[in-house]
N, CA and C of each residue as an Amber inpcrd file, in Angstrom:
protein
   243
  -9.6430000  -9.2330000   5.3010000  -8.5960000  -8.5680000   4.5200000
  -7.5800000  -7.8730000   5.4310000  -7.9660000  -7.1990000   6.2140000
  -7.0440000  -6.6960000   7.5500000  -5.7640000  -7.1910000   8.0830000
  -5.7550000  -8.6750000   8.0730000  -5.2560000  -9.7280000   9.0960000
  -4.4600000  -9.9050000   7.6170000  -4.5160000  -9.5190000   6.2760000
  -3.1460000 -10.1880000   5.6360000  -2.3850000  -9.2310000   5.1130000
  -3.7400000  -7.9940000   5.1200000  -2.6880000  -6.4720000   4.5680000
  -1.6440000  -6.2850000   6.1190000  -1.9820000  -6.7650000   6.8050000
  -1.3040000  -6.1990000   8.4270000   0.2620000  -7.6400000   8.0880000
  -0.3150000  -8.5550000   7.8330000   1.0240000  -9.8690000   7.0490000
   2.0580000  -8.4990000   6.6690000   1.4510000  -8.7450000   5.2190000
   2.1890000  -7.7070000   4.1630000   2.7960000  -6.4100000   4.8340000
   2.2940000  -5.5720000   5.3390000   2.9040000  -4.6550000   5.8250000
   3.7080000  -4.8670000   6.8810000   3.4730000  -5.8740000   7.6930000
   4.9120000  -6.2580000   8.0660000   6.2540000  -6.5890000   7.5100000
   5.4410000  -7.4350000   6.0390000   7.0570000  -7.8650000   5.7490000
   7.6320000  -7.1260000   5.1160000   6.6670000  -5.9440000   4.4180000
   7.4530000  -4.4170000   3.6870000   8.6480000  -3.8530000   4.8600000
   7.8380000  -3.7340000   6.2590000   9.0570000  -3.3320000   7.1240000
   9.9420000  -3.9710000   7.7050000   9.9370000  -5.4920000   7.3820000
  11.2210000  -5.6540000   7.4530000  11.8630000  -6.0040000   6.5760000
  11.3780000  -5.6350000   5.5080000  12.0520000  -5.6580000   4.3460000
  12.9210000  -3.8950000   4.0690000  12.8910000  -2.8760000   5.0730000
  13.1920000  -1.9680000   5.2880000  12.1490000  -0.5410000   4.8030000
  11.1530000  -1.3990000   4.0190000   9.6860000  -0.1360000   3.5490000
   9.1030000   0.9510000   4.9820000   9.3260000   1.9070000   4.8870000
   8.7000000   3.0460000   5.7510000   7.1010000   2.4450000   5.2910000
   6.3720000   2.0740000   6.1400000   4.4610000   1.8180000   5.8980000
   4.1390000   2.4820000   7.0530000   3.0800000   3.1760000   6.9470000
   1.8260000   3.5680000   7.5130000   0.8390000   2.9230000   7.1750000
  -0.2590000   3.0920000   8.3650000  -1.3240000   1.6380000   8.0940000
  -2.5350000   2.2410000   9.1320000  -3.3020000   2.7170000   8.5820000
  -4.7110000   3.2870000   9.4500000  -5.3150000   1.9100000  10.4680000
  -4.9990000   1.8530000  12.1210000  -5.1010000   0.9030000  12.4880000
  -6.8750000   1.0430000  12.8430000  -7.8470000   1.8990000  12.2920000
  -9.3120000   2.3700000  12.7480000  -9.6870000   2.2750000  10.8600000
 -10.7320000   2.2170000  10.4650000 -11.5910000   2.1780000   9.8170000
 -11.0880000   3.5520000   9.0410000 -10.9820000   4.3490000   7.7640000
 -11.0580000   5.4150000   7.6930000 -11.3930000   5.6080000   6.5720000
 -11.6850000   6.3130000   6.2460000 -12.2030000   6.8260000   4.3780000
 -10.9790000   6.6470000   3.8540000 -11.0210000   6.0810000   2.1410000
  -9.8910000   6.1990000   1.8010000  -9.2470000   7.7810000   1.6160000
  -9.9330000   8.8750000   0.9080000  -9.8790000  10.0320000   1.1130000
  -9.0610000  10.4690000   2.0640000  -9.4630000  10.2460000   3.4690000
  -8.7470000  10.9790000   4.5490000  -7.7340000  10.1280000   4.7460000
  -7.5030000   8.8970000   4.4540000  -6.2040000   8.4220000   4.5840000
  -4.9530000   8.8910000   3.0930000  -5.5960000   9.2910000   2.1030000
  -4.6880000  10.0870000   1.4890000  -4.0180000  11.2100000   1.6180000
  -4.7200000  11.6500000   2.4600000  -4.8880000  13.3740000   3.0770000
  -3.5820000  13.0940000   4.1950000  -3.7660000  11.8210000   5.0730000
  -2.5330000  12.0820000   5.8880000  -1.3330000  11.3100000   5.1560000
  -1.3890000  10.4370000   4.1170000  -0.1060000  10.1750000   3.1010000
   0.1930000  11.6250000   2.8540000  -0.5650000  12.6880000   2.3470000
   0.1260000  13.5690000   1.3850000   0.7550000  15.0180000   2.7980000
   0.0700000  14.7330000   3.7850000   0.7200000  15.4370000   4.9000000
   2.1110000  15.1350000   5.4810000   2.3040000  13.7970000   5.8240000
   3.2930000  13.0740000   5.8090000   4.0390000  12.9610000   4.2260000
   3.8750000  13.9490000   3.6720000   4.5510000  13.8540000   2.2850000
   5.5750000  13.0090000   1.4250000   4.2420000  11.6620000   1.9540000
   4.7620000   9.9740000   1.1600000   4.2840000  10.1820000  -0.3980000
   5.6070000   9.2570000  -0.6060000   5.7320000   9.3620000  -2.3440000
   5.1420000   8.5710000  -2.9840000   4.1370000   7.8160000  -2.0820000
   3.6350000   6.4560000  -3.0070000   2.3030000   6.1520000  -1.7370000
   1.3960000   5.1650000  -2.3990000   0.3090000   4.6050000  -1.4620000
   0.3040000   3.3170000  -2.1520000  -0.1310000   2.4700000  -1.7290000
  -0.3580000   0.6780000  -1.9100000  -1.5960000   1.0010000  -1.6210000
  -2.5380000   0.6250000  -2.2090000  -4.1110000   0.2720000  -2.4100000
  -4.1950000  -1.1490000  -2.7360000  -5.2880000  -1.8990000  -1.9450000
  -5.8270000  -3.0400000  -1.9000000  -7.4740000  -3.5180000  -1.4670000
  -8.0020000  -3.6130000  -2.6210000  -9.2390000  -3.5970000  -2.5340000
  -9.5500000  -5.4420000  -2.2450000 -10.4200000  -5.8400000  -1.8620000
 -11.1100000  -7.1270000  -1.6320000 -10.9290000  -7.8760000  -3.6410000
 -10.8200000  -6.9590000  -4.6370000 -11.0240000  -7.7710000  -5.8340000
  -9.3040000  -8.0920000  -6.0620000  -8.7340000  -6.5950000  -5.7890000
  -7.6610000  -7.0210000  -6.1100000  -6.9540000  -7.9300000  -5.1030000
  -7.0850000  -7.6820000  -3.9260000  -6.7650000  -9.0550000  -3.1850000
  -6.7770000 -10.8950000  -3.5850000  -8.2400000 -10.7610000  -4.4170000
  -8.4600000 -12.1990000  -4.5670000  -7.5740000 -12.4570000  -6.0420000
  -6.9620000 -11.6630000  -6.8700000  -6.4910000 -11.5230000  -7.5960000
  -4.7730000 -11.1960000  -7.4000000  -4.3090000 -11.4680000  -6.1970000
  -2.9900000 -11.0810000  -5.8650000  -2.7440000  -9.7780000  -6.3010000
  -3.0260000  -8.6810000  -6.7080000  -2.7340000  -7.6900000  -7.2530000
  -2.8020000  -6.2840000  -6.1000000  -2.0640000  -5.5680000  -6.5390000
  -2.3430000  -3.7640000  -5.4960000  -2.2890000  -3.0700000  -6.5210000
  -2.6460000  -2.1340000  -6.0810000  -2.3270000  -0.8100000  -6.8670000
  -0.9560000   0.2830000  -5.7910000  -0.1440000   1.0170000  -6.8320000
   0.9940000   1.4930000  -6.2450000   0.6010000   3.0470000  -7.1020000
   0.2710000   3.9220000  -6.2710000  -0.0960000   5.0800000  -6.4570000
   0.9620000   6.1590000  -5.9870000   1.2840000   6.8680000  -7.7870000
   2.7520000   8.1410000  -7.5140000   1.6380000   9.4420000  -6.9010000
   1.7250000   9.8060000  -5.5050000   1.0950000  10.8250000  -4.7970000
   1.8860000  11.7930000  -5.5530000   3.0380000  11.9570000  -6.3290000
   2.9870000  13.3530000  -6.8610000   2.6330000  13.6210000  -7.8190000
   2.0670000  12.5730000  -8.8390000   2.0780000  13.1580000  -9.9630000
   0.2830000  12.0590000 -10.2660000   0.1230000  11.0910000  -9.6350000
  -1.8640000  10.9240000  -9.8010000  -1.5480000   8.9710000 -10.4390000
  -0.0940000   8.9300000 -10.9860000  -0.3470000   7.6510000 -11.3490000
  -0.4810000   6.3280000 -11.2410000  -0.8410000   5.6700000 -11.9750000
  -1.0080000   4.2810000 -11.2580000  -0.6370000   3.1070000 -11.4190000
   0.0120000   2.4090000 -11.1080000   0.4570000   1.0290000 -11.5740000
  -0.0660000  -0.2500000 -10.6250000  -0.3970000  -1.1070000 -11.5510000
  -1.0800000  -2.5760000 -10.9120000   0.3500000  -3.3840000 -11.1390000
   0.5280000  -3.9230000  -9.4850000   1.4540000  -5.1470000  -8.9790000
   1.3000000  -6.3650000  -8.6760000   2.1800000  -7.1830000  -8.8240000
   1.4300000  -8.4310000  -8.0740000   2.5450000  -8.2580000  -7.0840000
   1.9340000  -9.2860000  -6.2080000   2.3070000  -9.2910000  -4.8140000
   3.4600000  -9.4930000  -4.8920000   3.8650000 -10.4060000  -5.3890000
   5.2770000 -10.8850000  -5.7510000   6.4850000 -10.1910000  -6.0400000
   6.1110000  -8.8090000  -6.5020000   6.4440000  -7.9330000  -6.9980000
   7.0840000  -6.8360000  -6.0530000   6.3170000  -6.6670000  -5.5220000
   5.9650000  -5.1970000  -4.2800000   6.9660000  -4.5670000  -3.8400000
   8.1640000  -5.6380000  -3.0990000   8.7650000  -5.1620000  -2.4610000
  10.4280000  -5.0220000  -3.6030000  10.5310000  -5.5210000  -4.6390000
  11.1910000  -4.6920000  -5.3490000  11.2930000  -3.6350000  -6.0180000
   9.7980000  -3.5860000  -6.4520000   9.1740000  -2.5070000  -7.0050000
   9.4520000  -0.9200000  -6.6080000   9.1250000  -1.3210000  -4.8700000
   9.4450000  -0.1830000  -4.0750000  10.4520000  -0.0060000  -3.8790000
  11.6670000  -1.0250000  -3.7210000  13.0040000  -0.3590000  -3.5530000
  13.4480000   0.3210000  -4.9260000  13.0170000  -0.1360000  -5.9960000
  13.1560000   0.5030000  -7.0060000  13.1010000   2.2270000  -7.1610000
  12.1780000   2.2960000  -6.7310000  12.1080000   3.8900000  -6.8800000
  12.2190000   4.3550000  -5.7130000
């Protein structure tokens, strides 16, 4: 899974997306902890199900909510807001 979220997050940045990307193993927890330090407005979650399912989750860090994307989607989504 690594080797295509690392794809994807490339093409968010050059698609002009600010990404951060825990290049070590980390709890998801503590990788929220440094989204909300770095006081990012959003997180992309990608689990192994939703992967096999083309899908992420796009999480509003200010306010808890959640919306399911397809891939296809992503990078308008985000310029959107």
């Amino acid at each position: 899974l690594r080797p295509e979220a690392l794809k994807l997050i490339h093409e968010l940045r050059e698609d002009g997306i600010a990404v951060d990307y825990s290049l070590t193993e980390t709890k998801v927890s503590k990788q929220f902890q440094l989204a909300d330090a770095l006081e990012a407005r959003f997180a992309l979650t990608i689990g192994p199900d939703e992967w096999k399912l083309g899908k992420m989750k796009l999480k509003k860090l200010t306010t808890g909510g959640e919306t399911t994307l397809d891939f296809t989607n992503v990078k308008g989504m985000l310029h959107e807001v």
